Amino acid sequence: MATSLKAEEYRLEKVFSDDFVYSIPPYQRPYSWTEDQASELLDDILAAQPEPHQEAVPYFLGSIVLIKDAAQPEADVVDGQQRLTTLTILLAVLRDMAKSAEIRDELNRFIWQRGSTITGRADHFRLTLRPRDRDFFRDHVQKDGAVSDLVVKDPAGLADTRRRVHENARYFWGELSNLSEAAREGLAAYLIQHCYLVVVAASDRSAAYRIFAVMNDRGLDLSPTDILKAEIIGALPEAQRDAYTEAWENIEEELGRGRFRELFGHIRMLHARTKAKGNLTDEFRRDVADHFDPARLIDDEIGPLAEAFQVVRDASFEATQGAESVNVPLVQLSRLDNADWVPPAMAFVRAHDNDPAHLARLLADLERLAYGLLLLGANVTNRIARYGRLLRDLSDQKDLLSDGSPLQLDADEQGRIVEALDGPLYWRQRVCLPVLLRLDSLMADAGARYEHKVISIEHVLPQTPPAGSLWIEWFPDDDERQVWTQRLGNLVLLSRRKNTAAQNFEFDRKRDTYFKKGGVAPFALTADVLNSDSWTPEHLSERHERLRELLTTHWRLNGNGNR
């Protein structure tokens, strides 16, 4: 039978209707969107909503790729499970917060469909996650009233996928609690009536994956930078085109296509100083290209900023002296799970590459700010707004090292960061690893660069110590033990995957075998534990205070300004 292919733009009213019954195949990766992506989705939808007197404008949420027979509603999701799952969580939160039984019932219809004796159709959920996550998602999100119980549930012990679901449901619940009932109903109406997904459906697996590959720029020759290249080079006098084409392609070859595209996004941010809301081609054209003569754009912007970008991304600053002080914070910044800090770093390198001492100070404060925002839980919208203010002040030649500068942390922020360092750091997975690596570098060579293929986080005091063990004797109070287990002082780094059996060893055995590889501990943070002969609450408390003090001193978190 010939392959059928259909691509249409649908409102969410249609996407979450009887026309589609979505399943996430077991071979797909697990749900992985964090609060960062969830907050960006909600912020963008709220920003797109019109004022009461304005006409609603359609908002495009992206695309999904399905394996689906045109005559049947059943569909395997090839691409788009993160979006569909997060939208389902958002709808479930709106449903469970609704005070009107009618609104609850209406929203519930977009999450599951009641069966019908007349049509012979059984009850079914609109979306079914992978088998290992399916029941949790149904019981704690999709069932009517389930989210209100989920958001007060302790995430301790939840697997990563379930923790992401819990984290995003709790985030939506907290944010929507700040809206009135009428505002929440308006949001639900806008979401269902004016938000769209492009649904691409292929009747066989191979066709669906070919489409997925093309849509993700694999096997696709034409990228946003190719379109911009044609426009920018094409606007030059014919006599100049060959030389500028060669210059353009040399930069692209040096960086690689992926990094070259990333560069254009960062250049746009340097000029617009706001979060991108549309596609890269249109926004680069509007915010950058339209303001430059094509030759000057390549000579004075793309070329020099490509060099700054490479220095920032590779931590490869060179100077007769002081280069290492510049590269150390760049190494630490590269460990974060976002690249929002890159445009300010590029701007610093471009503006101060002839003054390594000043450049090092700016980058050290940028590291402090970026890690501070991470620990504060700032979402992408808040981070970019902060970096936008920083770029404006840099452009206006304001003193970035003075109190009150967007580069600096105020006293309240410093206090809240210290509180975050004191809390259950392990549960904040995207925060924990970079913070531990930063701490490790302070304990060892500040510029240490690790090549370990696997770096995992391990608890010294186990999460579930066996009954009768010395751990229980040292920590007899279950509540106290649970609190200490996830805190900074109880965590070490390993250069291999966790060993479930070894995690509950008694302290002496765990210290002498599990924490070593080839007879030595690969991380200074882990070697620090080898000097201990026991792991009592006193030992653990002392280590926690010492490690926290290292970070608070390094990041100047004294609450008394920034000097």
XYZ file of C-alpha atoms in Angstrom:
563
model
C 0.000 0.000 0.000
C 1.323 3.470 -0.912
C 2.486 5.699 1.906
C 0.038 8.458 2.788
C 1.199 11.786 4.183
C -0.872 14.588 5.637
C 0.183 17.844 7.300
C -2.398 20.246 8.688
C -2.576 23.035 11.220
C -5.093 22.294 13.966
C -6.417 24.159 16.970
C -5.897 22.351 20.256
C -9.644 21.785 20.272
C -9.003 19.388 17.360
C -5.630 18.088 18.586
C -7.217 16.873 21.834
C -10.381 15.444 20.286
C -11.732 12.027 19.315
C -9.831 12.325 16.030
C -6.559 11.495 17.813
C -5.591 8.890 20.412
C -1.866 9.373 21.086
C 0.560 6.729 22.342
C 4.233 7.218 23.192
C 6.057 4.080 21.982
C 8.209 2.353 24.638
C 11.391 2.962 22.620
C 10.968 6.743 22.833
C 13.042 8.711 25.329
C 11.256 9.543 28.600
C 9.469 12.801 29.309
C 12.238 15.271 30.107
C 10.937 18.835 29.983
C 11.925 20.693 33.139
C 10.377 23.725 34.783
C 12.523 25.834 32.450
C 10.724 24.617 29.319
C 7.336 24.512 31.044
C 7.699 28.094 32.265
C 8.723 29.279 28.816
C 5.645 27.625 27.291
C 3.298 29.214 29.830
C 4.995 32.633 29.616
C 4.719 32.635 25.828
C 1.036 31.644 25.848
C 0.195 34.275 28.467
C 2.112 36.899 26.485
C 0.242 35.958 23.294
C -3.171 36.359 24.923
C -4.881 39.559 23.798
C -6.090 42.308 26.072
C -9.881 42.250 26.703
C -10.538 44.853 23.980
C -8.254 43.208 21.400
C -8.975 40.498 18.867
C -7.272 37.156 19.582
C -4.326 36.312 17.336
C -3.549 32.630 16.611
C -0.490 31.319 18.443
C 1.648 28.567 16.913
C 2.949 25.979 19.408
C 5.125 23.982 17.009
C 4.640 20.665 15.281
C 4.217 16.984 16.040
C 4.957 13.967 13.839
C 2.736 10.878 14.028
C 2.510 7.391 12.586
C -1.201 7.262 11.870
C -3.623 5.672 9.456
C -5.916 8.351 8.054
C -9.020 6.287 8.831
C -8.188 5.586 12.485
C -7.616 7.884 15.486
C -4.786 5.789 16.984
C -1.400 7.464 16.517
C 2.161 6.713 17.632
C 4.037 9.904 18.485
C 7.406 10.099 16.695
C 8.115 13.718 17.623
C 6.200 16.015 19.957
C 5.700 13.974 23.124
C 7.279 16.682 25.297
C 4.833 19.266 23.978
C 1.775 16.998 24.139
C 2.609 15.837 27.667
C 3.231 19.357 28.977
C 0.038 20.672 27.383
C -1.864 17.797 29.004
C -0.395 18.728 32.408
C -1.393 22.377 31.843
C -4.946 21.399 30.878
C -5.195 19.105 33.909
C -4.053 21.905 36.228
C -6.593 24.308 34.717
C -9.272 21.628 35.124
C -8.502 20.852 38.759
C -8.282 24.541 39.703
C -11.642 25.357 38.081
C -14.422 26.144 40.542
C -17.171 25.658 37.988
C -18.232 22.034 37.517
C -19.146 22.889 33.928
C -15.655 24.238 33.158
C -14.039 21.238 34.857
C -16.123 18.890 32.727
C -15.314 20.777 29.530
C -11.578 20.736 30.221
C -11.691 17.094 31.247
C -12.956 16.200 27.761
C -9.616 17.314 26.324
C -7.757 14.909 28.637
C -9.922 11.802 28.459
C -13.008 10.676 26.611
C -15.900 8.943 28.295
C -16.980 5.835 26.445
C -20.346 5.298 24.795
C -22.610 2.280 24.867
C -24.288 3.462 21.651
C -21.057 3.773 19.638
C -19.368 0.890 21.405
C -16.348 3.055 22.289
C -14.587 2.458 25.598
C -13.286 5.140 27.959
C -9.842 6.300 26.837
C -7.235 8.890 27.636
C -6.210 11.234 24.836
C -2.523 10.592 25.551
C -0.812 7.441 26.817
C 2.803 7.705 27.956
C 5.397 4.949 27.732
C 4.359 1.787 29.608
C 6.626 2.476 32.591
C 5.213 5.993 33.098
C 1.638 5.419 31.905
C -0.054 4.521 35.201
C 1.653 7.290 37.180
C 0.586 9.891 34.612
C -2.984 8.617 34.576
C -3.318 8.378 38.344
C -1.619 11.684 39.193
C -2.408 13.955 36.242
C -5.099 12.733 33.879
C -7.752 11.558 36.337
C -10.139 14.280 37.438
C -8.867 15.909 40.641
C -5.512 14.092 40.594
C -3.279 17.150 40.166
C -4.429 18.805 43.383
C -3.021 15.796 45.247
C 0.131 15.572 43.119
C 1.313 19.139 43.767
C 1.461 18.571 47.544
C 3.165 15.196 47.170
C 6.783 14.871 48.367
C 8.926 14.174 45.250
C 11.397 12.114 47.294
C 11.782 8.704 45.736
C 10.207 9.634 42.397
C 12.094 8.539 39.268
C 13.352 11.312 36.983
C 10.403 11.274 34.553
C 7.865 11.361 37.358
C 9.786 14.112 39.104
C 9.609 16.193 35.905
C 5.847 15.668 35.768
C 5.548 16.637 39.456
C 7.841 19.657 39.020
C 5.923 21.045 36.039
C 2.487 20.418 37.548
C 3.551 22.210 40.722
C 4.999 25.091 38.691
C 1.788 25.538 36.675
C -0.291 25.298 39.849
C 1.780 27.964 41.586
C 1.735 30.353 38.628
C -1.962 29.953 37.865
C -2.841 30.439 41.539
C -1.801 34.061 41.013
C -4.550 34.503 38.390
C -8.223 35.098 39.051
C -10.782 32.417 38.220
C -11.911 34.501 35.238
C -8.325 34.859 34.020
C -7.788 31.100 34.239
C -10.975 30.485 32.266
C -9.798 33.018 29.687
C -6.450 31.264 29.440
C -8.168 27.896 28.951
C -10.390 29.347 26.232
C -7.431 30.956 24.445
C -5.422 27.746 24.696
C -8.173 25.615 23.170
C -9.491 28.066 20.575
C -6.459 30.034 19.403
C -3.361 27.874 19.966
C -2.312 25.674 17.073
C -0.084 22.685 16.346
C 0.978 21.476 12.923
C 0.143 17.764 12.877
C 2.178 15.757 10.380
C 0.819 12.219 9.967
C 2.479 9.485 7.922
C 0.965 6.046 7.459
C 4.225 4.130 7.954
C 7.177 4.358 10.349
C 9.932 4.972 7.795
C 8.105 7.933 6.245
C 7.399 9.426 9.673
C 11.059 9.228 10.660
C 12.190 10.766 7.375
C 9.885 13.701 8.085
C 11.176 13.930 11.662
C 14.765 14.014 10.378
C 14.011 16.786 7.887
C 12.111 18.870 10.436
C 15.071 18.662 12.816
C 17.595 19.847 10.265
C 19.091 16.386 9.710
C 19.496 15.804 6.007
C 18.142 19.327 5.361
C 20.462 21.518 3.295
C 18.609 24.790 3.794
C 19.009 26.262 7.281
C 18.190 29.780 8.580
C 21.793 30.817 8.044
C 21.638 29.633 4.432
C 18.618 31.867 3.839
C 20.366 34.807 5.499
C 23.514 34.123 3.511
C 21.597 34.322 0.231
C 19.991 37.607 1.269
C 23.099 39.264 2.716
C 25.592 38.157 0.059
C 23.007 38.770 -2.662
C 22.668 42.398 -1.553
C 26.395 43.050 -2.166
C 27.754 44.426 -5.430
C 28.530 41.517 -7.738
C 32.269 42.238 -7.654
C 32.349 41.643 -3.872
C 30.223 38.521 -3.666
C 32.929 35.885 -4.217
C 35.227 37.297 -1.534
C 32.438 37.615 1.031
C 31.058 34.202 0.168
C 34.481 32.721 0.925
C 34.731 34.689 4.188
C 31.248 33.531 5.235
C 31.939 29.894 4.433
C 35.309 29.974 6.213
C 33.569 31.076 9.420
C 30.890 28.411 9.031
C 33.470 25.687 8.403
C 35.528 26.784 11.403
C 32.546 26.687 13.744
C 30.537 23.852 12.173
C 26.925 24.232 11.051
C 25.383 23.744 14.486
C 27.564 26.320 16.218
C 27.281 28.680 13.257
C 23.504 28.709 13.641
C 23.898 29.174 17.413
C 26.171 32.162 16.733
C 23.416 33.947 14.808
C 21.006 33.482 17.692
C 23.524 35.045 20.077
C 24.242 37.963 17.707
C 20.489 38.630 17.565
C 20.389 38.703 21.385
C 23.322 41.122 21.507
C 21.345 43.575 19.395
C 17.721 42.944 20.437
C 18.495 42.226 24.128
C 15.143 40.463 24.423
C 13.902 36.908 24.237
C 13.320 35.576 20.732
C 9.633 35.121 19.919
C 9.724 34.051 16.275
C 11.979 32.199 13.884
C 15.676 33.013 13.687
C 15.599 34.146 10.047
C 12.932 36.806 10.578
C 14.293 38.050 13.885
C 17.924 38.259 12.738
C 16.774 40.110 9.644
C 14.707 42.573 11.675
C 17.018 43.084 14.668
C 20.427 42.891 12.995
C 20.729 42.649 9.212
C 18.364 45.513 8.401
C 20.565 47.894 10.428
C 23.860 47.201 8.632
C 25.372 47.536 5.214
C 25.955 43.882 4.134
C 29.752 44.221 3.924
C 29.959 45.905 7.328
C 27.658 43.272 8.815
C 30.125 40.534 7.841
C 33.310 42.510 8.520
C 32.346 44.231 11.773
C 29.758 41.920 13.323
C 29.657 38.317 12.133
C 33.443 37.930 11.751
C 34.580 39.479 15.066
C 31.698 37.973 17.028
C 32.453 34.529 15.606
C 35.954 34.870 17.070
C 34.561 35.986 20.431
C 32.020 33.144 20.342
C 34.759 30.578 19.739
C 36.829 31.940 22.633
C 33.787 31.795 24.926
C 32.602 28.348 23.890
C 36.077 26.743 23.935
C 37.445 28.741 26.903
C 40.433 29.491 24.670
C 41.375 33.092 25.485
C 45.061 33.806 24.840
C 47.260 36.543 26.269
C 50.849 36.993 27.427
C 49.551 36.962 31.000
C 46.220 36.525 32.734
C 44.671 34.169 30.189
C 43.905 31.450 32.737
C 41.940 33.882 34.918
C 39.733 34.552 31.894
C 39.316 30.925 30.886
C 38.475 29.548 34.351
C 35.036 31.236 34.620
C 34.333 30.310 30.988
C 34.949 26.645 31.829
C 32.599 26.909 34.803
C 29.902 28.665 32.761
C 30.070 25.954 30.107
C 28.825 23.426 32.696
C 25.419 25.100 32.950
C 22.468 23.588 31.104
C 21.675 26.803 29.221
C 23.570 29.163 26.916
C 21.788 32.386 27.894
C 25.023 33.694 29.431
C 26.937 33.412 26.131
C 25.972 36.795 24.568
C 27.187 38.825 27.585
C 30.388 36.772 27.658
C 30.908 37.435 23.933
C 30.307 41.139 24.488
C 32.854 41.210 27.345
C 35.489 39.416 25.260
C 34.911 41.710 22.305
C 35.044 44.894 24.389
C 37.929 44.020 26.757
C 40.173 41.448 25.079
C 43.082 43.892 25.441
C 42.630 44.074 29.229
C 42.730 40.490 30.591
C 42.535 41.564 34.240
C 39.319 43.530 33.763
C 37.884 40.873 31.457
C 38.594 38.198 34.086
C 36.750 40.225 36.741
C 33.704 40.690 34.493
C 33.584 36.993 33.608
C 34.020 35.955 37.247
C 31.019 38.122 38.124
C 29.103 36.673 35.173
C 29.814 33.177 36.521
C 28.570 34.326 39.938
C 25.396 35.753 38.402
C 24.693 32.734 36.166
C 25.125 30.217 38.990
C 23.112 32.498 41.262
C 20.214 32.573 38.790
C 20.459 28.789 38.498
C 20.209 28.341 42.273
C 17.385 30.883 42.454
C 15.418 28.848 39.918
C 15.161 31.725 37.425
C 13.430 30.570 34.242
C 14.601 31.360 30.730
C 12.379 34.458 30.483
C 13.809 35.946 33.681
C 17.388 35.029 32.754
C 17.183 36.647 29.337
C 15.528 39.761 30.777
C 18.425 40.070 33.266
C 21.073 39.548 30.589
C 19.245 42.018 28.329
C 19.549 44.711 31.012
C 23.202 43.791 31.426
C 23.853 44.187 27.686
C 22.089 47.579 27.668
C 24.230 48.806 30.568
C 27.366 47.555 28.817
C 26.349 49.414 25.660
C 25.702 52.567 27.717
C 29.186 52.185 29.283
C 27.832 51.969 32.827
C 29.966 50.579 35.642
C 29.082 46.887 35.696
C 31.108 46.230 38.849
C 29.119 48.638 41.014
C 26.230 47.718 43.307
C 22.934 47.988 41.486
C 24.352 46.770 38.191
C 22.439 43.893 36.536
C 25.723 41.979 36.682
C 25.687 42.045 40.477
C 23.555 40.134 42.990
C 21.664 42.218 45.507
C 21.535 41.345 49.211
C 18.168 39.584 48.949
C 19.363 37.437 46.054
C 22.526 36.530 47.918
C 20.520 35.445 50.959
C 18.179 33.284 48.894
C 21.123 31.647 47.113
C 22.682 30.718 50.463
C 19.330 29.223 51.492
C 19.276 27.183 48.276
C 22.791 25.890 48.983
C 21.550 24.834 52.413
C 18.542 22.954 51.069
C 17.969 19.530 49.423
C 20.329 20.225 46.532
C 20.278 16.674 45.188
C 16.618 16.889 44.158
C 17.431 19.832 41.884
C 19.184 17.746 39.256
C 19.942 20.507 36.731
C 21.426 22.588 39.564
C 23.250 19.966 41.572
C 25.882 18.694 39.133
C 27.285 22.061 37.959
C 27.376 23.329 41.554
C 29.269 20.228 42.717
C 31.703 20.506 39.809
C 32.280 24.177 40.649
C 32.904 23.228 44.258
C 35.257 20.446 43.185
C 37.309 22.883 41.094
C 37.650 25.200 44.110
C 39.034 22.281 46.105
C 41.448 21.242 43.351
C 42.979 23.092 40.432
C 40.612 25.975 39.673
C 40.956 25.412 35.944
C 40.519 21.648 36.014
C 38.785 20.257 32.915
C 37.341 16.777 33.196
C 37.179 14.328 30.313
C 35.157 11.674 32.140
C 32.452 10.272 29.869
C 30.210 9.700 32.871
C 29.958 11.835 35.996
C 27.387 10.797 38.565
C 26.348 12.143 41.949
C 26.462 9.790 44.926
C 25.267 10.069 48.508
C 27.717 9.194 51.272
C 24.891 8.535 53.751
C 22.633 6.258 51.643
C 19.057 7.186 50.831
C 17.809 3.802 52.066
C 20.313 2.359 54.554
C 19.621 -1.255 55.529
C 18.087 -2.001 58.913
C 20.700 -2.813 61.557
C 23.468 -0.972 59.722
C 25.881 1.470 61.311
C 24.164 4.190 59.287
C 20.989 3.676 61.336
C 23.002 3.766 64.545
C 24.578 7.081 63.527
C 21.294 8.545 62.245
C 18.508 6.899 64.266
C 16.002 9.680 63.570
C 14.418 8.984 60.185
C 13.383 12.613 59.525
C 16.842 13.943 60.332
C 18.434 11.294 58.120
C 16.166 12.123 55.182
C 16.989 15.829 55.457
C 20.750 15.302 55.594
C 20.801 12.730 52.795
C 20.065 15.256 50.035
C 22.159 18.184 51.294
C 25.436 19.477 49.914
C 27.627 18.009 52.652
C 26.490 14.458 51.895
C 27.228 14.484 48.151
C 30.273 13.349 46.171
C 31.119 12.833 42.497
C 31.968 9.566 40.747
C 33.462 9.036 37.292
C 31.160 6.087 36.556
C 27.553 5.070 36.800
C 26.026 4.318 40.176
C 26.219 0.818 41.557
C 22.900 0.061 43.219
C 24.338 -2.691 45.388
C 27.320 -0.632 46.535
C 25.310 2.456 47.472
C 24.227 0.912 50.789
C 27.651 -0.395 51.878
C 28.759 0.490 55.383
C 30.854 3.663 55.463
C 34.312 2.030 55.703
C 33.672 -0.290 52.761
C 31.996 2.395 50.683
C 34.845 4.832 51.331
C 37.638 2.355 50.563
C 36.122 0.695 47.478
C 33.167 2.456 45.909
C 34.575 6.002 46.139
C 37.834 5.032 44.458
C 38.680 4.104 40.894
C 42.026 2.497 40.285
C 42.885 3.070 43.930
C 42.270 6.832 43.918
C 39.283 9.166 44.033
C 38.994 10.996 40.683
C 37.512 14.169 42.200
C 38.835 16.389 44.989
C 35.302 16.557 46.373
C 35.268 12.781 46.722
C 38.851 12.491 47.971
C 37.811 14.827 50.772
C 35.659 12.017 52.218
C 38.562 9.571 52.267
C 40.101 11.451 55.176
C 37.094 10.694 57.403
C 36.968 7.627 59.628
C 33.224 7.885 60.288
C 30.139 9.693 59.005
C 28.235 10.793 62.078
C 25.909 13.818 62.121
C 28.811 15.841 63.523
C 31.129 14.860 60.634
C 28.420 15.534 58.084
C 27.452 18.891 59.573
C 31.095 20.022 59.668
C 31.633 19.073 56.020
C 28.418 20.735 54.924
C 29.342 24.031 56.602
C 32.862 23.900 55.160
C 31.715 23.217 51.593
C 28.981 25.817 51.729
C 31.482 28.359 53.051
C 33.789 27.655 50.086
C 31.017 28.564 47.663
C 29.670 31.533 49.612
C 33.170 32.981 49.907
C 33.977 32.410 46.234
C 30.679 33.935 45.078
C 30.782 36.711 47.708
C 27.408 35.819 49.214
C 27.754 37.889 52.348
C 24.622 39.996 51.806
C 26.668 43.174 52.194
C 27.075 44.287 48.625
C 29.428 42.977 45.986
C 32.867 43.834 47.174
